[in-house]
Structures are given as structure tokens and as C-alpha cells.
Amino acid sequence: MIFDVLLPDQFLAVAPDLGSLRADLAAILAEIADSLTLPPQGTVPGLLADVHADPALGDRFNEKYLGAQLQTLTEVLDRATARGELTTRPDPATLNALLVGPVFAWLFLLSESPGQLPTLTATLLDATLALISPDLPAPETNPAANS
């Protein structure tokens, strides 16, 4: 499978455990951005078209990549729930769409610069946390840095 060559490791195969939901999701977003910018431009959309056209290839992709992503997100969400950061665990598939979808759209639909991904992922992190954990306090900002 070409995915095995372009992404030799399972995408999001290891759940980060950095002590907070914010830190874990920031690490996941960084991995998503890195993984989607690594292959040559246009490769990922073409591979996804092949995956959807071939049921056997689709099953293999779902097992190896989507299954690993959902397991990783489930672990992160379960830990955040256990720490009290979430009162209800969101659906991992929905969270996956919230994280991967905008990065994919940025790169492959809008053809925006990969160099702007850190700004996009920072905004995306804040928006995702506001959606899934509205009671979670916003990150502290350093007022002196804004002067």
C-alpha cells in the first residue's frame, strides 16, 4: 500500500500523555500537520480517492490508520475525563473530524501555505477545546508579552 511507504508508522498510533487535554491535543494537531505535509503535494487526496474506490483497500486503511487514530483519541479523551477536564467524553470520530478536517482543507482544498499551519492549529486547538469542553479554562496569557 502506498500509504505504508509515505506514512511508514501508523498515523496517530501513540496517544500523547502530556498531563492535560490541551497539551495532548496540541501534540496531536502537530502530528496531523506534519503527516499531511510530509508526502508530495496532491498525494494524500489521490490516495484517499483510491481508498474510497476499492473496498478492500478501504478496509485495510480503516483498520491500520483510522482504527489507530480513534484508539489514540479515545485514550486521550478518557484520560481527560478521568482528570476532570471533561464532564462528558466526546465522540472520538467527531473529534478526529474536527482535528484532521480543517488541516486537510487548509492544505488540499484551499491550497494555503503549510508555513501557516502553526497559526491554524493554534486557532483550531482553541476552537476544538471550546466545543468539547466549554468549562475548561482558557490558557493563561502573559499580558507583558502583549505590550
PDB file of C-alpha atoms in Angstrom:
ATOM      1  CA  MET A   1       0.000   0.000   0.000  1.00  0.00           C
ATOM      2  CA  ILE A   2       1.376   3.393  -0.935  1.00  0.00           C
ATOM      3  CA  PHE A   3       0.292   4.724   2.467  1.00  0.00           C
ATOM      4  CA  ASP A   4       2.778   2.303   4.032  1.00  0.00           C
ATOM      5  CA  VAL A   5       5.590   3.937   2.065  1.00  0.00           C
ATOM      6  CA  LEU A   6       4.521   7.537   2.631  1.00  0.00           C
ATOM      7  CA  LEU A   7       3.473   7.071   6.259  1.00  0.00           C
ATOM      8  CA  PRO A   8       5.514   4.085   7.462  1.00  0.00           C
ATOM      9  CA  ASP A   9       4.286   4.482  11.035  1.00  0.00           C
ATOM     10  CA  GLN A  10       0.638   4.376  11.954  1.00  0.00           C
ATOM     11  CA  PHE A  11      -0.808   7.873  11.879  1.00  0.00           C
ATOM     12  CA  LEU A  12      -1.580   8.942  15.475  1.00  0.00           C
ATOM     13  CA  ALA A  13      -0.613   5.479  16.714  1.00  0.00           C
ATOM     14  CA  VAL A  14       0.617   6.609  20.128  1.00  0.00           C
ATOM     15  CA  ALA A  15      -1.527   8.689  22.440  1.00  0.00           C
ATOM     16  CA  PRO A  16       0.458  11.579  23.897  1.00  0.00           C
ATOM     17  CA  ASP A  17       0.261  11.863  27.678  1.00  0.00           C
ATOM     18  CA  LEU A  18       1.463  15.368  28.457  1.00  0.00           C
ATOM     19  CA  GLY A  19      -0.694  15.952  31.517  1.00  0.00           C
ATOM     20  CA  SER A  20      -3.552  17.988  30.076  1.00  0.00           C
ATOM     21  CA  LEU A  21      -6.116  17.767  27.322  1.00  0.00           C
ATOM     22  CA  ARG A  22      -4.760  20.996  25.801  1.00  0.00           C
ATOM     23  CA  ALA A  23      -1.195  19.674  25.643  1.00  0.00           C
ATOM     24  CA  ASP A  24      -2.286  16.284  24.299  1.00  0.00           C
ATOM     25  CA  LEU A  25      -4.449  17.817  21.566  1.00  0.00           C
ATOM     26  CA  ALA A  26      -1.676  20.281  20.652  1.00  0.00           C
ATOM     27  CA  ALA A  27       0.690  17.321  20.161  1.00  0.00           C
ATOM     28  CA  ILE A  28      -1.917  15.502  18.081  1.00  0.00           C
ATOM     29  CA  LEU A  29      -2.500  18.567  15.897  1.00  0.00           C
ATOM     30  CA  ALA A  30       1.247  18.916  15.353  1.00  0.00           C
ATOM     31  CA  GLU A  31       1.423  15.271  14.244  1.00  0.00           C
ATOM     32  CA  ILE A  32      -1.553  15.734  11.920  1.00  0.00           C
ATOM     33  CA  ALA A  33       0.046  18.801  10.331  1.00  0.00           C
ATOM     34  CA  ASP A  34       3.398  17.038   9.949  1.00  0.00           C
ATOM     35  CA  SER A  35       1.814  13.893   8.499  1.00  0.00           C
ATOM     36  CA  LEU A  36      -0.252  15.760   5.931  1.00  0.00           C
ATOM     37  CA  THR A  37       2.624  17.971   4.766  1.00  0.00           C
ATOM     38  CA  LEU A  38       5.185  15.147   4.521  1.00  0.00           C
ATOM     39  CA  PRO A  39       4.041  13.469   1.266  1.00  0.00           C
ATOM     40  CA  PRO A  40       4.386  15.364  -2.028  1.00  0.00           C
ATOM     41  CA  GLN A  41       1.562  17.834  -2.752  1.00  0.00           C
ATOM     42  CA  GLY A  42      -1.536  16.092  -4.109  1.00  0.00           C
ATOM     43  CA  THR A  43      -0.523  12.613  -2.987  1.00  0.00           C
ATOM     44  CA  VAL A  44      -2.848  12.368   0.022  1.00  0.00           C
ATOM     45  CA  PRO A  45      -6.051  13.362  -1.839  1.00  0.00           C
ATOM     46  CA  GLY A  46      -5.206  10.883  -4.612  1.00  0.00           C
ATOM     47  CA  LEU A  47      -4.598   8.089  -2.149  1.00  0.00           C
ATOM     48  CA  LEU A  48      -7.860   8.819  -0.365  1.00  0.00           C
ATOM     49  CA  ALA A  49      -9.696   8.640  -3.690  1.00  0.00           C
ATOM     50  CA  ASP A  50      -8.178   5.184  -4.244  1.00  0.00           C
ATOM     51  CA  VAL A  51      -9.171   4.094  -0.734  1.00  0.00           C
ATOM     52  CA  HIS A  52     -12.793   5.042  -1.379  1.00  0.00           C
ATOM     53  CA  ALA A  53     -12.843   3.379  -4.817  1.00  0.00           C
ATOM     54  CA  ASP A  54     -11.525  -0.002  -3.610  1.00  0.00           C
ATOM     55  CA  PRO A  55     -13.428  -1.655  -0.728  1.00  0.00           C
ATOM     56  CA  ALA A  56     -10.531  -3.968   0.187  1.00  0.00           C
ATOM     57  CA  LEU A  57      -8.097  -1.064   0.263  1.00  0.00           C
ATOM     58  CA  GLY A  58     -10.649   0.928   2.250  1.00  0.00           C
ATOM     59  CA  ASP A  59     -10.939  -1.843   4.835  1.00  0.00           C
ATOM     60  CA  ARG A  60      -7.168  -2.018   5.193  1.00  0.00           C
ATOM     61  CA  PHE A  61      -6.887   1.756   5.518  1.00  0.00           C
ATOM     62  CA  ASN A  62      -9.665   1.842   8.116  1.00  0.00           C
ATOM     63  CA  GLU A  63      -8.038  -0.907  10.140  1.00  0.00           C
ATOM     64  CA  LYS A  64      -4.494   0.425  10.055  1.00  0.00           C
ATOM     65  CA  TYR A  65      -4.974   4.182  10.092  1.00  0.00           C
ATOM     66  CA  LEU A  66      -8.470   5.161  11.200  1.00  0.00           C
ATOM     67  CA  GLY A  67      -8.560   2.474  13.870  1.00  0.00           C
ATOM     68  CA  ALA A  68      -5.271   3.725  15.325  1.00  0.00           C
ATOM     69  CA  GLN A  69      -6.469   7.343  15.210  1.00  0.00           C
ATOM     70  CA  LEU A  70      -9.708   6.548  17.005  1.00  0.00           C
ATOM     71  CA  GLN A  71      -7.925   4.471  19.644  1.00  0.00           C
ATOM     72  CA  THR A  72      -5.448   7.300  20.276  1.00  0.00           C
ATOM     73  CA  LEU A  73      -8.198   9.886  20.584  1.00  0.00           C
ATOM     74  CA  THR A  74     -10.220   7.588  22.855  1.00  0.00           C
ATOM     75  CA  GLU A  75      -7.233   7.228  25.199  1.00  0.00           C
ATOM     76  CA  VAL A  76      -6.654  10.993  25.290  1.00  0.00           C
ATOM     77  CA  LEU A  77     -10.332  11.707  25.931  1.00  0.00           C
ATOM     78  CA  ASP A  78     -10.629   9.012  28.598  1.00  0.00           C
ATOM     79  CA  ARG A  79      -7.615  10.427  30.463  1.00  0.00           C
ATOM     80  CA  ALA A  80      -9.010  13.964  30.228  1.00  0.00           C
ATOM     81  CA  THR A  81     -12.329  12.722  31.590  1.00  0.00           C
ATOM     82  CA  ALA A  82     -10.567  10.927  34.455  1.00  0.00           C
ATOM     83  CA  ARG A  83      -8.638  14.142  35.276  1.00  0.00           C
ATOM     84  CA  GLY A  84     -11.920  16.068  35.380  1.00  0.00           C
ATOM     85  CA  GLU A  85     -11.165  18.169  32.295  1.00  0.00           C
ATOM     86  CA  LEU A  86     -14.233  16.791  30.524  1.00  0.00           C
ATOM     87  CA  THR A  87     -17.606  16.110  32.078  1.00  0.00           C
ATOM     88  CA  THR A  88     -18.687  14.042  29.076  1.00  0.00           C
ATOM     89  CA  ARG A  89     -16.343  12.242  26.705  1.00  0.00           C
ATOM     90  CA  PRO A  90     -16.923  13.460  23.140  1.00  0.00           C
ATOM     91  CA  ASP A  91     -17.215  11.004  20.287  1.00  0.00           C
ATOM     92  CA  PRO A  92     -13.665  10.186  19.072  1.00  0.00           C
ATOM     93  CA  ALA A  93     -14.749  10.102  15.405  1.00  0.00           C
ATOM     94  CA  THR A  94     -16.219  13.594  15.723  1.00  0.00           C
ATOM     95  CA  LEU A  95     -13.039  14.841  17.382  1.00  0.00           C
ATOM     96  CA  ASN A  96     -10.985  13.227  14.606  1.00  0.00           C
ATOM     97  CA  ALA A  97     -13.031  15.145  12.025  1.00  0.00           C
ATOM     98  CA  LEU A  98     -12.616  18.386  13.986  1.00  0.00           C
ATOM     99  CA  LEU A  99      -8.835  17.975  14.073  1.00  0.00           C
ATOM    100  CA  VAL A 100      -7.981  16.439  10.690  1.00  0.00           C
ATOM    101  CA  GLY A 101     -10.653  18.106   8.544  1.00  0.00           C
ATOM    102  CA  PRO A 102      -9.526  21.735   8.813  1.00  0.00           C
ATOM    103  CA  VAL A 103      -5.851  20.849   8.293  1.00  0.00           C
ATOM    104  CA  PHE A 104      -6.774  18.757   5.250  1.00  0.00           C
ATOM    105  CA  ALA A 105      -8.957  21.576   3.883  1.00  0.00           C
ATOM    106  CA  TRP A 106      -6.215  24.155   4.502  1.00  0.00           C
ATOM    107  CA  LEU A 107      -3.642  22.183   2.552  1.00  0.00           C
ATOM    108  CA  PHE A 108      -5.631  20.437  -0.177  1.00  0.00           C
ATOM    109  CA  LEU A 109      -8.824  22.402  -0.786  1.00  0.00           C
ATOM    110  CA  LEU A 110      -7.673  25.948  -0.105  1.00  0.00           C
ATOM    111  CA  SER A 111      -4.043  25.344  -1.168  1.00  0.00           C
ATOM    112  CA  GLU A 112      -2.826  27.537   1.673  1.00  0.00           C
ATOM    113  CA  SER A 113       0.765  27.633   2.849  1.00  0.00           C
ATOM    114  CA  PRO A 114       1.999  24.821   5.087  1.00  0.00           C
ATOM    115  CA  GLY A 115       4.086  27.521   6.758  1.00  0.00           C
ATOM    116  CA  GLN A 116       0.886  28.968   8.218  1.00  0.00           C
ATOM    117  CA  LEU A 117      -0.151  25.674   9.844  1.00  0.00           C
ATOM    118  CA  PRO A 118       1.124  26.641  13.317  1.00  0.00           C
ATOM    119  CA  THR A 119      -1.241  29.616  13.343  1.00  0.00           C
ATOM    120  CA  LEU A 120      -4.108  27.489  12.022  1.00  0.00           C
ATOM    121  CA  THR A 121      -3.521  24.670  14.501  1.00  0.00           C
ATOM    122  CA  ALA A 122      -3.310  27.091  17.448  1.00  0.00           C
ATOM    123  CA  THR A 123      -6.665  28.581  16.466  1.00  0.00           C
ATOM    124  CA  LEU A 124      -8.063  25.118  15.814  1.00  0.00           C
ATOM    125  CA  LEU A 125      -6.909  23.929  19.240  1.00  0.00           C
ATOM    126  CA  ASP A 126      -8.727  26.783  20.983  1.00  0.00           C
ATOM    127  CA  ALA A 127     -11.888  26.261  18.922  1.00  0.00           C
ATOM    128  CA  THR A 128     -11.913  22.494  19.462  1.00  0.00           C
ATOM    129  CA  LEU A 129     -11.440  22.841  23.205  1.00  0.00           C
ATOM    130  CA  ALA A 130     -14.236  25.420  23.358  1.00  0.00           C
ATOM    131  CA  LEU A 131     -16.537  22.972  21.577  1.00  0.00           C
ATOM    132  CA  ILE A 132     -15.734  19.821  23.525  1.00  0.00           C
ATOM    133  CA  SER A 133     -15.009  21.303  26.945  1.00  0.00           C
ATOM    134  CA  PRO A 134     -16.668  24.705  27.334  1.00  0.00           C
ATOM    135  CA  ASP A 135     -15.975  24.721  31.093  1.00  0.00           C
ATOM    136  CA  LEU A 136     -12.224  24.232  30.653  1.00  0.00           C
ATOM    137  CA  PRO A 137     -10.395  27.480  31.465  1.00  0.00           C
ATOM    138  CA  ALA A 138      -8.678  29.226  28.583  1.00  0.00           C
ATOM    139  CA  PRO A 139      -4.885  29.131  28.568  1.00  0.00           C
ATOM    140  CA  GLU A 140      -3.198  31.800  30.598  1.00  0.00           C
ATOM    141  CA  THR A 141      -1.754  34.595  28.545  1.00  0.00           C
ATOM    142  CA  ASN A 142       1.168  36.721  29.519  1.00  0.00           C
ATOM    143  CA  PRO A 143      -0.083  40.352  29.466  1.00  0.00           C
ATOM    144  CA  ALA A 144       3.520  41.614  29.440  1.00  0.00           C
ATOM    145  CA  ALA A 145       4.123  39.763  26.169  1.00  0.00           C
ATOM    146  CA  ASN A 146       1.255  41.654  24.530  1.00  0.00           C
ATOM    147  CA  SER A 147       2.617  45.097  25.490  1.00  0.00           C
TER     148      SER A 147
END
